[in-house]
mmCIF file of C-alpha atoms and ligand atoms in Angstrom:
data_model
loop_
_atom_site.group_PDB
_atom_site.id
_atom_site.type_symbol
_atom_site.label_atom_id
_atom_site.label_comp_id
_atom_site.label_asym_id
_atom_site.label_seq_id
_atom_site.Cartn_x
_atom_site.Cartn_y
_atom_site.Cartn_z
ATOM 1 C CA MET A 1 70.694 135.813 97.772
ATOM 2 C CA ALA A 2 71.923 134.441 94.452
ATOM 3 C CA PRO A 3 70.459 130.995 93.678
ATOM 4 C CA ASN A 4 73.904 129.434 93.439
ATOM 5 C CA SER A 5 74.714 130.398 97.015
ATOM 6 C CA ASP A 6 72.999 127.172 98.122
ATOM 7 C CA LEU A 7 75.908 124.794 97.713
ATOM 8 C CA ARG A 8 76.066 121.041 98.312
ATOM 9 C CA ILE A 9 78.884 119.668 100.406
ATOM 10 C CA ALA A 10 79.527 115.923 100.468
ATOM 11 C CA VAL A 11 80.890 115.047 103.900
ATOM 12 C CA LEU A 12 83.038 111.958 104.397
ATOM 13 C CA PRO A 13 84.183 111.680 108.018
ATOM 14 C CA GLY A 14 86.036 108.419 107.217
ATOM 15 C CA ASP A 15 87.928 106.512 109.907
ATOM 16 C CA GLY A 16 89.780 107.042 113.187
ATOM 17 C CA ILE A 17 90.199 110.682 114.172
ATOM 18 C CA GLY A 18 88.379 111.638 110.958
ATOM 19 C CA LEU A 19 85.087 111.234 112.834
ATOM 20 C CA GLU A 20 85.895 113.550 115.723
ATOM 21 C CA ILE A 21 87.712 116.244 113.725
ATOM 22 C CA MET A 22 84.804 116.296 111.278
ATOM 23 C CA ASP A 23 82.316 116.747 114.146
ATOM 24 C CA ALA A 24 84.411 119.650 115.424
ATOM 25 C CA CYS A 25 84.691 121.163 111.967
ATOM 26 C CA ARG A 26 80.978 120.880 111.224
ATOM 27 C CA ALA A 27 80.099 122.624 114.496
ATOM 28 C CA ILE A 28 82.438 125.464 113.546
ATOM 29 C CA LEU A 29 81.106 125.692 109.985
ATOM 30 C CA ASP A 30 77.530 125.924 111.250
ATOM 31 C CA ALA A 31 78.437 128.644 113.759
ATOM 32 C CA LEU A 32 80.384 130.529 111.086
ATOM 33 C CA GLU A 33 77.517 130.398 108.595
ATOM 34 C CA GLY A 34 75.163 131.710 111.282
ATOM 35 C CA ARG A 35 77.474 134.637 112.054
ATOM 36 C CA VAL A 36 78.657 135.618 108.551
ATOM 37 C CA GLY A 37 75.474 134.802 106.604
ATOM 38 C CA GLY A 38 74.903 135.343 102.883
ATOM 39 C CA TYR A 39 75.424 131.731 101.870
ATOM 40 C CA THR A 40 73.906 128.325 102.600
ATOM 41 C CA LEU A 41 75.883 125.120 102.646
ATOM 42 C CA CYS A 42 73.858 121.886 102.543
ATOM 43 C CA TYR A 43 75.807 118.974 103.982
ATOM 44 C CA THR A 44 75.188 115.338 103.049
ATOM 45 C CA PRO A 45 77.162 112.687 104.939
ATOM 46 C CA TYR A 46 78.517 109.588 103.196
ATOM 47 C CA ARG A 47 80.295 106.586 104.611
ATOM 48 C CA ALA A 48 83.650 105.617 103.153
ATOM 49 C CA GLY A 49 86.779 103.934 104.409
ATOM 50 C CA ALA A 50 88.219 101.026 106.334
ATOM 51 C CA ALA A 51 85.410 100.658 108.900
ATOM 52 C CA LEU A 52 82.823 100.400 106.136
ATOM 53 C CA PHE A 53 85.069 97.925 104.292
ATOM 54 C CA SER A 54 85.311 95.749 107.441
ATOM 55 C CA GLU A 55 81.545 95.695 107.754
ATOM 56 C CA THR A 56 80.507 95.309 104.152
ATOM 57 C CA GLY A 57 83.521 94.441 101.979
ATOM 58 C CA THR A 58 83.249 97.718 100.085
ATOM 59 C CA ASP A 59 85.028 101.007 100.947
ATOM 60 C CA ILE A 60 82.302 103.209 99.395
ATOM 61 C CA THR A 61 79.180 102.181 97.534
ATOM 62 C CA ASP A 62 78.998 102.891 93.799
ATOM 63 C CA GLU A 63 75.908 104.984 94.420
ATOM 64 C CA ASP A 64 77.679 107.182 96.966
ATOM 65 C CA PHE A 65 80.754 107.470 94.759
ATOM 66 C CA ASP A 66 78.568 108.765 91.926
ATOM 67 C CA ALA A 67 76.829 111.174 94.311
ATOM 68 C CA LEU A 68 80.191 112.793 95.133
ATOM 69 C CA GLY A 69 80.372 113.881 91.509
ATOM 70 C CA HIS A 70 77.203 115.961 91.974
ATOM 71 C CA ALA A 71 78.454 117.816 95.042
ATOM 72 C CA ASP A 72 79.919 121.317 94.814
ATOM 73 C CA ALA A 73 82.768 120.223 97.072
ATOM 74 C CA ILE A 74 83.848 117.185 99.073
ATOM 75 C CA LEU A 75 84.944 117.560 102.690
ATOM 76 C CA LEU A 76 86.886 114.563 103.976
ATOM 77 C CA GLY A 77 88.123 113.748 107.495
ATOM 78 C CA ALA A 78 90.661 110.950 107.212
ATOM 79 C CA ILE A 79 90.575 107.443 105.789
ATOM 80 C CA GLY A 80 92.452 104.251 106.582
ATOM 81 C CA ASP A 81 93.233 101.708 109.261
ATOM 82 C CA PRO A 82 96.509 99.804 109.093
ATOM 83 C CA THR A 83 94.793 96.683 110.484
ATOM 84 C CA VAL A 84 92.275 96.534 107.629
ATOM 85 C CA ARG A 85 93.777 95.687 104.249
ATOM 86 C CA HIS A 86 92.960 94.343 100.815
ATOM 87 C CA PRO A 87 94.140 90.783 100.122
ATOM 88 C CA ASN A 88 97.190 92.239 98.266
ATOM 89 C CA GLY A 89 98.304 93.992 101.469
ATOM 90 C CA THR A 90 97.410 97.574 100.489
ATOM 91 C CA GLU A 91 95.354 99.816 102.765
ATOM 92 C CA ILE A 92 91.776 100.864 102.141
ATOM 93 C CA SER A 93 92.012 104.132 100.217
ATOM 94 C CA PRO A 94 88.883 105.186 98.314
ATOM 95 C CA HIS A 95 90.159 108.771 98.501
ATOM 96 C CA LEU A 96 92.876 107.853 95.982
ATOM 97 C CA ARG A 97 90.169 106.666 93.579
ATOM 98 C CA ILE A 98 88.220 109.882 94.228
ATOM 99 C CA ARG A 99 91.318 111.915 93.279
ATOM 100 C CA THR A 100 91.756 109.957 90.073
ATOM 101 C CA ALA A 101 88.090 109.713 89.071
ATOM 102 C CA PHE A 102 87.434 113.431 89.583
ATOM 103 C CA LYS A 103 90.838 114.459 88.184
ATOM 104 C CA LEU A 104 91.887 116.314 91.325
ATOM 105 C CA CYS A 105 95.436 116.829 90.102
ATOM 106 C CA THR A 106 96.347 120.005 92.013
ATOM 107 C CA GLY A 107 97.060 119.249 95.670
ATOM 108 C CA LEU A 108 97.467 122.474 97.662
ATOM 109 C CA ARG A 109 99.301 121.973 100.954
ATOM 110 C CA PRO A 110 99.911 125.239 102.793
ATOM 111 C CA ALA A 111 102.399 125.469 105.656
ATOM 112 C CA LYS A 112 102.054 128.638 107.684
ATOM 113 C CA ALA A 113 103.613 129.488 111.037
ATOM 114 C CA TYR A 114 100.871 130.300 113.547
ATOM 115 C CA PRO A 115 101.761 132.206 116.717
ATOM 116 C CA ASN A 116 102.772 129.892 119.591
ATOM 117 C CA ALA A 117 102.488 126.729 117.500
ATOM 118 C CA PRO A 118 105.794 124.886 117.832
ATOM 119 C CA ARG A 119 108.476 126.034 115.420
ATOM 120 C CA ARG A 120 111.018 123.393 114.661
ATOM 121 C CA LEU A 121 113.690 125.907 113.631
ATOM 122 C CA ARG A 122 115.247 128.228 116.178
ATOM 123 C CA ASP A 123 115.872 131.051 113.691
ATOM 124 C CA GLU A 124 113.392 133.847 114.430
ATOM 125 C CA ARG A 125 112.585 134.107 110.711
ATOM 126 C CA ALA A 126 110.700 130.798 111.140
ATOM 127 C CA ALA A 127 107.795 132.980 112.292
ATOM 128 C CA ASP A 128 107.550 134.162 108.665
ATOM 129 C CA ILE A 129 107.084 130.728 107.102
ATOM 130 C CA ASP A 130 104.104 130.984 104.781
ATOM 131 C CA LEU A 131 104.369 128.723 101.765
ATOM 132 C CA VAL A 132 102.293 126.283 99.740
ATOM 133 C CA VAL A 133 103.498 122.962 98.401
ATOM 134 C CA VAL A 134 101.535 122.231 95.229
ATOM 135 C CA ARG A 135 101.594 118.468 94.829
ATOM 136 C CA GLU A 136 100.484 116.937 91.552
ATOM 137 C CA SER A 137 98.127 114.302 92.927
ATOM 138 C CA THR A 138 97.011 111.936 90.171
ATOM 139 C CA GLU A 139 100.094 110.694 88.309
ATOM 140 C CA GLY A 140 103.887 110.930 88.762
ATOM 141 C CA LEU A 141 105.342 108.001 90.685
ATOM 142 C CA PHE A 142 101.917 107.211 92.164
ATOM 143 C CA HIS A 143 100.670 106.399 88.676
ATOM 144 C CA THR A 144 101.305 102.682 89.133
ATOM 145 C CA ALA A 145 100.640 102.616 92.883
ATOM 146 C CA GLN A 146 97.670 100.304 92.388
ATOM 147 C CA ILE A 147 99.126 98.324 89.472
ATOM 148 C CA GLY A 148 102.936 98.217 89.849
ATOM 149 C CA GLU A 149 104.245 94.675 89.746
ATOM 150 C CA ILE A 150 106.706 92.362 91.399
ATOM 151 C CA ILE A 151 108.216 90.052 88.793
ATOM 152 C CA ASP A 152 109.083 86.484 89.848
ATOM 153 C CA ASP A 153 109.976 87.712 93.317
ATOM 154 C CA LEU A 154 113.144 89.132 91.704
ATOM 155 C CA GLU A 155 112.323 92.691 90.753
ATOM 156 C CA ALA A 156 109.628 95.300 91.251
ATOM 157 C CA THR A 157 108.737 98.157 88.931
ATOM 158 C CA GLU A 158 106.764 101.385 89.170
ATOM 159 C CA ILE A 159 106.462 103.954 86.376
ATOM 160 C CA MET A 160 106.633 107.730 86.773
ATOM 161 C CA LYS A 161 104.080 109.209 84.392
ATOM 162 C CA ILE A 162 103.994 112.917 83.558
ATOM 163 C CA THR A 163 101.436 114.131 81.015
ATOM 164 C CA ARG A 164 101.059 117.485 79.296
ATOM 165 C CA PRO A 165 97.334 118.100 80.047
ATOM 166 C CA VAL A 166 97.777 117.403 83.754
ATOM 167 C CA CYS A 167 100.940 119.538 83.909
ATOM 168 C CA GLU A 168 99.229 122.429 82.155
ATOM 169 C CA GLN A 169 96.286 122.297 84.560
ATOM 170 C CA LEU A 170 98.630 121.966 87.531
ATOM 171 C CA PHE A 171 100.836 124.905 86.515
ATOM 172 C CA ASP A 172 97.914 127.149 85.583
ATOM 173 C CA GLU A 173 96.388 126.571 89.036
ATOM 174 C CA THR A 174 99.793 127.145 90.603
ATOM 175 C CA PHE A 175 100.365 130.502 88.901
ATOM 176 C CA ALA A 176 96.796 131.568 89.692
ATOM 177 C CA LEU A 177 97.423 130.734 93.350
ATOM 178 C CA ALA A 178 100.681 132.718 93.394
ATOM 179 C CA ARG A 179 98.819 135.671 91.854
ATOM 180 C CA ARG A 180 96.031 135.510 94.478
ATOM 181 C CA ARG A 181 98.624 135.364 97.241
ATOM 182 C CA LYS A 182 100.561 138.266 95.689
ATOM 183 C CA ALA A 183 97.366 140.347 95.701
ATOM 184 C CA GLN A 184 97.222 139.742 99.465
ATOM 185 C CA GLY A 185 100.853 140.700 100.072
ATOM 186 C CA GLY A 186 102.516 137.406 99.096
ATOM 187 C CA LYS A 187 105.872 137.102 97.360
ATOM 188 C CA GLY A 188 104.437 136.260 93.931
ATOM 189 C CA LYS A 189 106.967 133.530 93.266
ATOM 190 C CA VAL A 190 106.673 129.949 92.007
ATOM 191 C CA THR A 191 109.525 127.455 92.419
ATOM 192 C CA CYS A 192 109.552 124.394 90.177
ATOM 193 C CA VAL A 193 110.923 121.473 92.210
ATOM 194 C CA ASP A 194 112.096 118.501 90.155
ATOM 195 C CA LYS A 195 115.001 116.245 89.249
ATOM 196 C CA ALA A 196 115.248 117.454 85.674
ATOM 197 C CA ASN A 197 118.986 116.768 85.596
ATOM 198 C CA VAL A 198 118.398 113.010 85.884
ATOM 199 C CA PHE A 199 114.913 111.980 84.733
ATOM 200 C CA LYS A 200 113.453 112.573 81.269
ATOM 201 C CA ALA A 201 109.970 112.751 82.796
ATOM 202 C CA MET A 202 111.169 115.542 85.082
ATOM 203 C CA ALA A 203 112.827 117.439 82.218
ATOM 204 C CA PHE A 204 109.457 117.294 80.464
ATOM 205 C CA PHE A 205 107.738 118.519 83.654
ATOM 206 C CA ARG A 206 110.105 121.525 83.674
ATOM 207 C CA LYS A 207 109.633 122.147 79.932
ATOM 208 C CA VAL A 208 105.855 122.437 80.358
ATOM 209 C CA PHE A 209 106.428 124.569 83.481
ATOM 210 C CA ASP A 210 108.519 127.011 81.419
ATOM 211 C CA GLU A 211 105.830 127.199 78.737
ATOM 212 C CA ARG A 212 103.180 128.101 81.300
ATOM 213 C CA ALA A 213 105.538 130.465 83.156
ATOM 214 C CA ALA A 214 105.929 132.434 79.926
ATOM 215 C CA ARG A 215 102.180 133.134 80.057
ATOM 216 C CA ASN A 216 102.486 134.473 83.606
ATOM 217 C CA PRO A 217 105.206 137.129 83.401
ATOM 218 C CA ASP A 218 103.956 138.898 86.540
ATOM 219 C CA ILE A 219 105.019 135.922 88.665
ATOM 220 C CA GLU A 220 108.689 135.345 89.447
ATOM 221 C CA VAL A 221 109.915 131.806 88.828
ATOM 222 C CA GLY A 222 112.673 129.762 90.417
ATOM 223 C CA TYR A 223 113.972 126.207 90.101
ATOM 224 C CA ASN A 224 115.321 123.734 92.611
ATOM 225 C CA TYR A 225 116.259 120.072 92.396
ATOM 226 C CA VAL A 226 114.295 118.146 94.979
ATOM 227 C CA ASP A 227 117.337 117.196 97.084
ATOM 228 C CA ALA A 228 118.491 120.826 97.246
ATOM 229 C CA GLN A 229 114.906 121.837 98.019
ATOM 230 C CA ALA A 230 114.850 119.520 101.061
ATOM 231 C CA LEU A 231 118.028 121.226 102.257
ATOM 232 C CA ASP A 232 116.648 124.708 101.608
ATOM 233 C CA LEU A 233 113.365 123.965 103.393
ATOM 234 C CA ILE A 234 115.421 123.527 106.548
ATOM 235 C CA ARG A 235 117.947 126.295 105.810
ATOM 236 C CA ARG A 236 115.669 129.086 104.582
ATOM 237 C CA PRO A 237 111.971 128.059 104.326
ATOM 238 C CA TRP A 238 110.792 131.648 104.933
ATOM 239 C CA GLU A 239 112.114 132.618 101.480
ATOM 240 C CA PHE A 240 109.687 130.356 99.572
ATOM 241 C CA ASP A 241 106.171 131.107 98.421
ATOM 242 C CA VAL A 242 104.586 128.512 96.107
ATOM 243 C CA LEU A 243 106.474 125.318 95.254
ATOM 244 C CA VAL A 244 105.150 122.979 92.570
ATOM 245 C CA MET A 245 106.263 119.380 92.191
ATOM 246 C CA GLU A 246 105.519 115.791 91.153
ATOM 247 C CA ASN A 247 103.278 113.587 93.303
ATOM 248 C CA MET A 248 105.876 111.612 95.309
ATOM 249 C CA PHE A 249 108.115 114.625 95.892
ATOM 250 C CA GLY A 250 105.062 116.558 97.120
ATOM 251 C CA ASP A 251 104.029 113.685 99.391
ATOM 252 C CA ILE A 252 107.410 113.769 101.114
ATOM 253 C CA LEU A 253 108.174 117.494 101.180
ATOM 254 C CA SER A 254 104.679 118.440 102.381
ATOM 255 C CA ASP A 255 105.174 116.326 105.512
ATOM 256 C CA LEU A 256 108.475 118.135 106.025
ATOM 257 C CA THR A 257 106.813 121.549 105.660
ATOM 258 C CA ALA A 258 104.014 120.453 108.045
ATOM 259 C CA ALA A 259 106.686 119.617 110.618
ATOM 260 C CA LEU A 260 108.272 123.059 110.175
ATOM 261 C CA VAL A 261 105.086 124.713 111.434
ATOM 262 C CA GLY A 262 104.271 122.252 114.204
ATOM 263 C CA GLY A 263 103.132 118.875 112.923
ATOM 264 C CA MET A 264 100.505 117.006 110.925
ATOM 265 C CA GLY A 265 97.675 118.584 112.890
ATOM 266 C CA MET A 266 98.612 121.913 111.260
ATOM 267 C CA ALA A 267 98.613 120.616 107.664
ATOM 268 C CA PRO A 268 95.488 121.356 105.620
ATOM 269 C CA CYS A 269 94.991 120.262 102.040
ATOM 270 C CA GLY A 270 92.813 121.092 99.051
ATOM 271 C CA GLU A 271 92.761 118.840 95.997
ATOM 272 C CA ILE A 272 91.548 120.794 93.043
ATOM 273 C CA GLY A 273 90.343 119.679 89.619
ATOM 274 C CA ARG A 274 88.652 121.592 86.810
ATOM 275 C CA ASP A 275 85.126 120.589 87.903
ATOM 276 C CA HIS A 276 85.524 119.162 91.396
ATOM 277 C CA ALA A 277 87.491 119.681 94.580
ATOM 278 C CA MET A 278 88.084 117.798 97.801
ATOM 279 C CA PHE A 279 89.342 119.280 101.059
ATOM 280 C CA GLN A 280 90.914 117.237 103.813
ATOM 281 C CA PRO A 281 93.720 117.434 106.350
ATOM 282 C CA ALA A 282 97.006 116.098 104.973
ATOM 283 C CA HIS A 283 97.328 113.675 107.887
ATOM 284 C CA GLY A 284 95.895 110.180 108.167
ATOM 285 C CA SER A 285 93.348 108.651 110.540
ATOM 286 C CA ALA A 286 95.848 108.346 113.444
ATOM 287 C CA PRO A 287 94.262 105.223 115.006
ATOM 288 C CA ASP A 288 96.669 105.490 117.961
ATOM 289 C CA ILE A 289 94.786 108.520 119.295
ATOM 290 C CA ALA A 290 91.326 107.967 117.783
ATOM 291 C CA GLY A 291 88.298 108.366 120.036
ATOM 292 C CA GLN A 292 90.265 109.990 122.855
ATOM 293 C CA ASP A 293 89.612 113.670 122.123
ATOM 294 C CA LYS A 294 93.356 114.122 121.546
ATOM 295 C CA ALA A 295 93.345 114.990 117.839
ATOM 296 C CA ASN A 296 94.253 118.502 116.796
ATOM 297 C CA PRO A 297 91.418 119.627 114.487
ATOM 298 C CA THR A 298 93.344 122.634 113.124
ATOM 299 C CA ALA A 299 94.291 120.973 109.817
ATOM 300 C CA MET A 300 90.651 119.981 109.318
ATOM 301 C CA ILE A 301 89.431 123.496 110.177
ATOM 302 C CA LEU A 302 91.953 125.138 107.845
ATOM 303 C CA SER A 303 90.984 122.680 105.084
ATOM 304 C CA ALA A 304 87.386 123.829 105.541
ATOM 305 C CA ALA A 305 88.569 127.446 105.256
ATOM 306 C CA MET A 306 90.266 126.518 101.977
ATOM 307 C CA MET A 307 86.978 124.996 100.820
ATOM 308 C CA LEU A 308 85.059 128.173 101.621
ATOM 309 C CA GLU A 309 87.598 130.284 99.754
ATOM 310 C CA TRP A 310 87.561 127.954 96.725
ATOM 311 C CA LEU A 311 83.755 127.926 96.627
ATOM 312 C CA GLY A 312 83.698 131.708 97.009
ATOM 313 C CA GLU A 313 86.098 132.188 94.085
ATOM 314 C CA ARG A 314 84.395 129.616 91.892
ATOM 315 C CA HIS A 315 80.851 130.855 92.466
ATOM 316 C CA ASP A 316 81.810 134.487 92.968
ATOM 317 C CA ILE A 317 80.175 134.678 96.410
ATOM 318 C CA ASP A 318 81.863 137.308 98.557
ATOM 319 C CA ALA A 319 80.224 136.029 101.772
ATOM 320 C CA LEU A 320 82.060 132.716 101.375
ATOM 321 C CA LYS A 321 85.377 134.494 100.841
ATOM 322 C CA THR A 322 84.666 136.538 103.967
ATOM 323 C CA ALA A 323 83.795 133.381 105.926
ATOM 324 C CA ALA A 324 87.101 131.807 104.873
ATOM 325 C CA LYS A 325 89.011 134.848 106.141
ATOM 326 C CA VAL A 326 87.055 134.968 109.418
ATOM 327 C CA LEU A 327 87.741 131.283 110.046
ATOM 328 C CA GLU A 328 91.456 131.524 109.310
ATOM 329 C CA ALA A 329 91.747 134.632 111.461
ATOM 330 C CA ALA A 330 89.918 132.880 114.337
ATOM 331 C CA VAL A 331 92.427 130.024 114.235
ATOM 332 C CA SER A 332 95.296 132.493 114.203
ATOM 333 C CA GLU A 333 93.806 134.463 117.101
ATOM 334 C CA GLY A 334 93.222 131.208 118.996
ATOM 335 C CA PHE A 335 96.916 130.337 118.810
ATOM 336 C CA ALA A 336 98.042 133.910 119.483
ATOM 337 C CA SER A 337 95.903 134.198 122.622
ATOM 338 C CA GLY A 338 96.617 130.679 123.924
ATOM 339 C CA ARG A 339 92.936 129.753 123.730
ATOM 340 C CA VAL A 340 93.994 127.145 121.188
ATOM 341 C CA ASN A 341 96.848 125.082 122.594
ATOM 342 C CA PRO A 342 96.379 121.532 121.263
ATOM 343 C CA LYS A 343 97.311 118.350 123.072
ATOM 344 C CA GLU A 344 99.324 117.433 119.958
ATOM 345 C CA PHE A 345 101.902 119.986 121.141
ATOM 346 C CA GLY A 346 101.652 119.195 124.844
ATOM 347 C CA GLY A 347 98.908 121.730 125.487
ATOM 348 C CA PRO A 348 95.686 121.157 127.436
ATOM 349 C CA HIS A 349 93.139 121.396 124.617
ATOM 350 C CA GLY A 350 91.436 118.395 123.101
ATOM 351 C CA THR A 351 89.495 118.327 119.858
ATOM 352 C CA LYS A 352 86.218 119.571 121.349
ATOM 353 C CA GLU A 353 87.745 122.360 123.405
ATOM 354 C CA THR A 354 89.720 123.612 120.412
ATOM 355 C CA ALA A 355 86.519 123.752 118.368
ATOM 356 C CA ARG A 356 84.722 125.552 121.195
ATOM 357 C CA ALA A 357 87.487 128.181 121.377
ATOM 358 C CA VAL A 358 87.349 128.796 117.628
ATOM 359 C CA ILE A 359 83.551 129.136 117.753
ATOM 360 C CA ASP A 360 83.820 131.596 120.658
ATOM 361 C CA ILE A 361 86.399 133.708 118.790
ATOM 362 C CA ILE A 362 84.215 133.758 115.663
ATOM 363 C CA GLY A 363 81.354 134.964 117.867
ATOM 364 C CA GLU A 364 83.519 137.732 119.320
ATOM 365 C CA THR A 365 84.951 138.917 115.992
ATOM 366 C CA THR A 366 81.898 138.990 113.746
HETATM 367 P P1 LIG B 1 98.540 108.189 106.209
HETATM 368 O O1 LIG B 1 99.532 107.296 105.533
HETATM 369 O O2 LIG B 1 97.124 107.730 106.112
HETATM 370 O O3 LIG B 1 98.713 109.644 105.897
HETATM 371 P P2 LIG B 1 100.231 108.084 108.484
HETATM 372 O O4 LIG B 1 100.699 106.681 108.679
HETATM 373 O O5 LIG B 1 101.168 109.054 107.819
HETATM 374 O O6 LIG B 1 98.823 108.080 107.758
HETATM 375 P P3 LIG B 1 98.872 109.665 110.407
HETATM 376 O O7 LIG B 1 97.569 109.017 110.589
HETATM 377 O O8 LIG B 1 98.920 110.902 109.600
HETATM 378 O O9 LIG B 1 99.891 108.566 109.887
HETATM 379 O O10 LIG B 1 99.475 109.955 111.820
HETATM 380 C C1 LIG B 1 100.833 109.884 112.148
HETATM 381 C C2 LIG B 1 100.934 110.255 113.613
HETATM 382 O O11 LIG B 1 100.790 111.668 113.731
HETATM 383 C C3 LIG B 1 99.811 109.628 114.400
HETATM 384 O O12 LIG B 1 100.283 108.491 115.011
HETATM 385 C C4 LIG B 1 99.379 110.679 115.363
HETATM 386 O O13 LIG B 1 99.967 110.459 116.611
HETATM 387 C C5 LIG B 1 99.892 111.986 114.765
HETATM 388 N N1 LIG B 1 98.805 112.795 114.226
HETATM 389 C C6 LIG B 1 98.340 112.806 112.958
HETATM 390 N N2 LIG B 1 97.346 113.677 112.830
HETATM 391 C C7 LIG B 1 97.171 114.247 114.044
HETATM 392 C C8 LIG B 1 96.268 115.231 114.569
HETATM 393 N N3 LIG B 1 95.353 115.827 113.799
HETATM 394 N N4 LIG B 1 96.372 115.551 115.865
HETATM 395 C C9 LIG B 1 97.279 114.980 116.660
HETATM 396 N N5 LIG B 1 98.152 114.058 116.230
HETATM 397 C C10 LIG B 1 98.109 113.691 114.937
#
């Protein structure tokens, strides 16, 4: 085995359902590693989030934060609790600082229709939905999220920041993703979603997009204003492949695309930087269902599959790429066969039973 096949994974279960979906995911990852073989993942757990903040007044220790920078990847459950807040009223969100500190600007949010998962559109072509929202995750309108101000109780301001280096990194990752998907039968198309007709920052976003598109002539490009894109994601989502957009637009449209393929429990996420990456479901800690074995762990499991694929590409380890495919296929088979039918969609399966079914399918298919 190559020495670099021993990879370090920093595990942050977080708060609420983060704890139980991470337990489910870890059990699956261990079973998968045992079946596929050829790689070793070493997991180190860290505490971060609202529960830790309640106990200690800090949402992650400085020491643990630094340790994340030495991991090969970060796997996060979910963070936050609406009842625990900073004095200024904002929620506990160390994951936003992790994104910024480790420059995780490329947020990949796939939305894929799995068999038997609820489809919110009646059109039979909804079965073909298979797209990725690429959300810039470190600047845009979130740039001033921690520092925007309210002036004399009369006005409030936030600034949308778009920078060339971040855009270049974002678009290069986006075109590379479209190329990887094309190699596996994807459409090979990137749509730039913006509001370039109104905002100078968005016109700049599109200008840099065009520059990078020119370097990727094998990938088809398209453009859509964000309002028209919202319309088209309801009218004809099956026609899209990879859609790249500013932070706030991606925040909103990725929830919409999650709904198209079932709900938040189906929405995985990978946040990719040049030297680091974090993988987590796109949903929050869902305190309303925490601790009741009701959470759908699919988004967490698919985020872990994204992590395996990213690690496999980055370290050129075929066994990891294989493991990613096996895991994704097991989820798909689980839905197709009805062995995965989550409570989130009115089915009988809780978090643990869903994990058990996925582990069983991995055992049967490897
Ligand atoms: P955040 O702002 O942290 O993303 P949020 O306020 O958008 O959080 P979530 O925590 O994502 O809220 O949850 C919204 C609702 O969706 C929850 O109340 C919960 O019922 C449901 N939900 C979210 N994730 C799941 C899941 N994995 N399984 C089942 N239901 C879920």
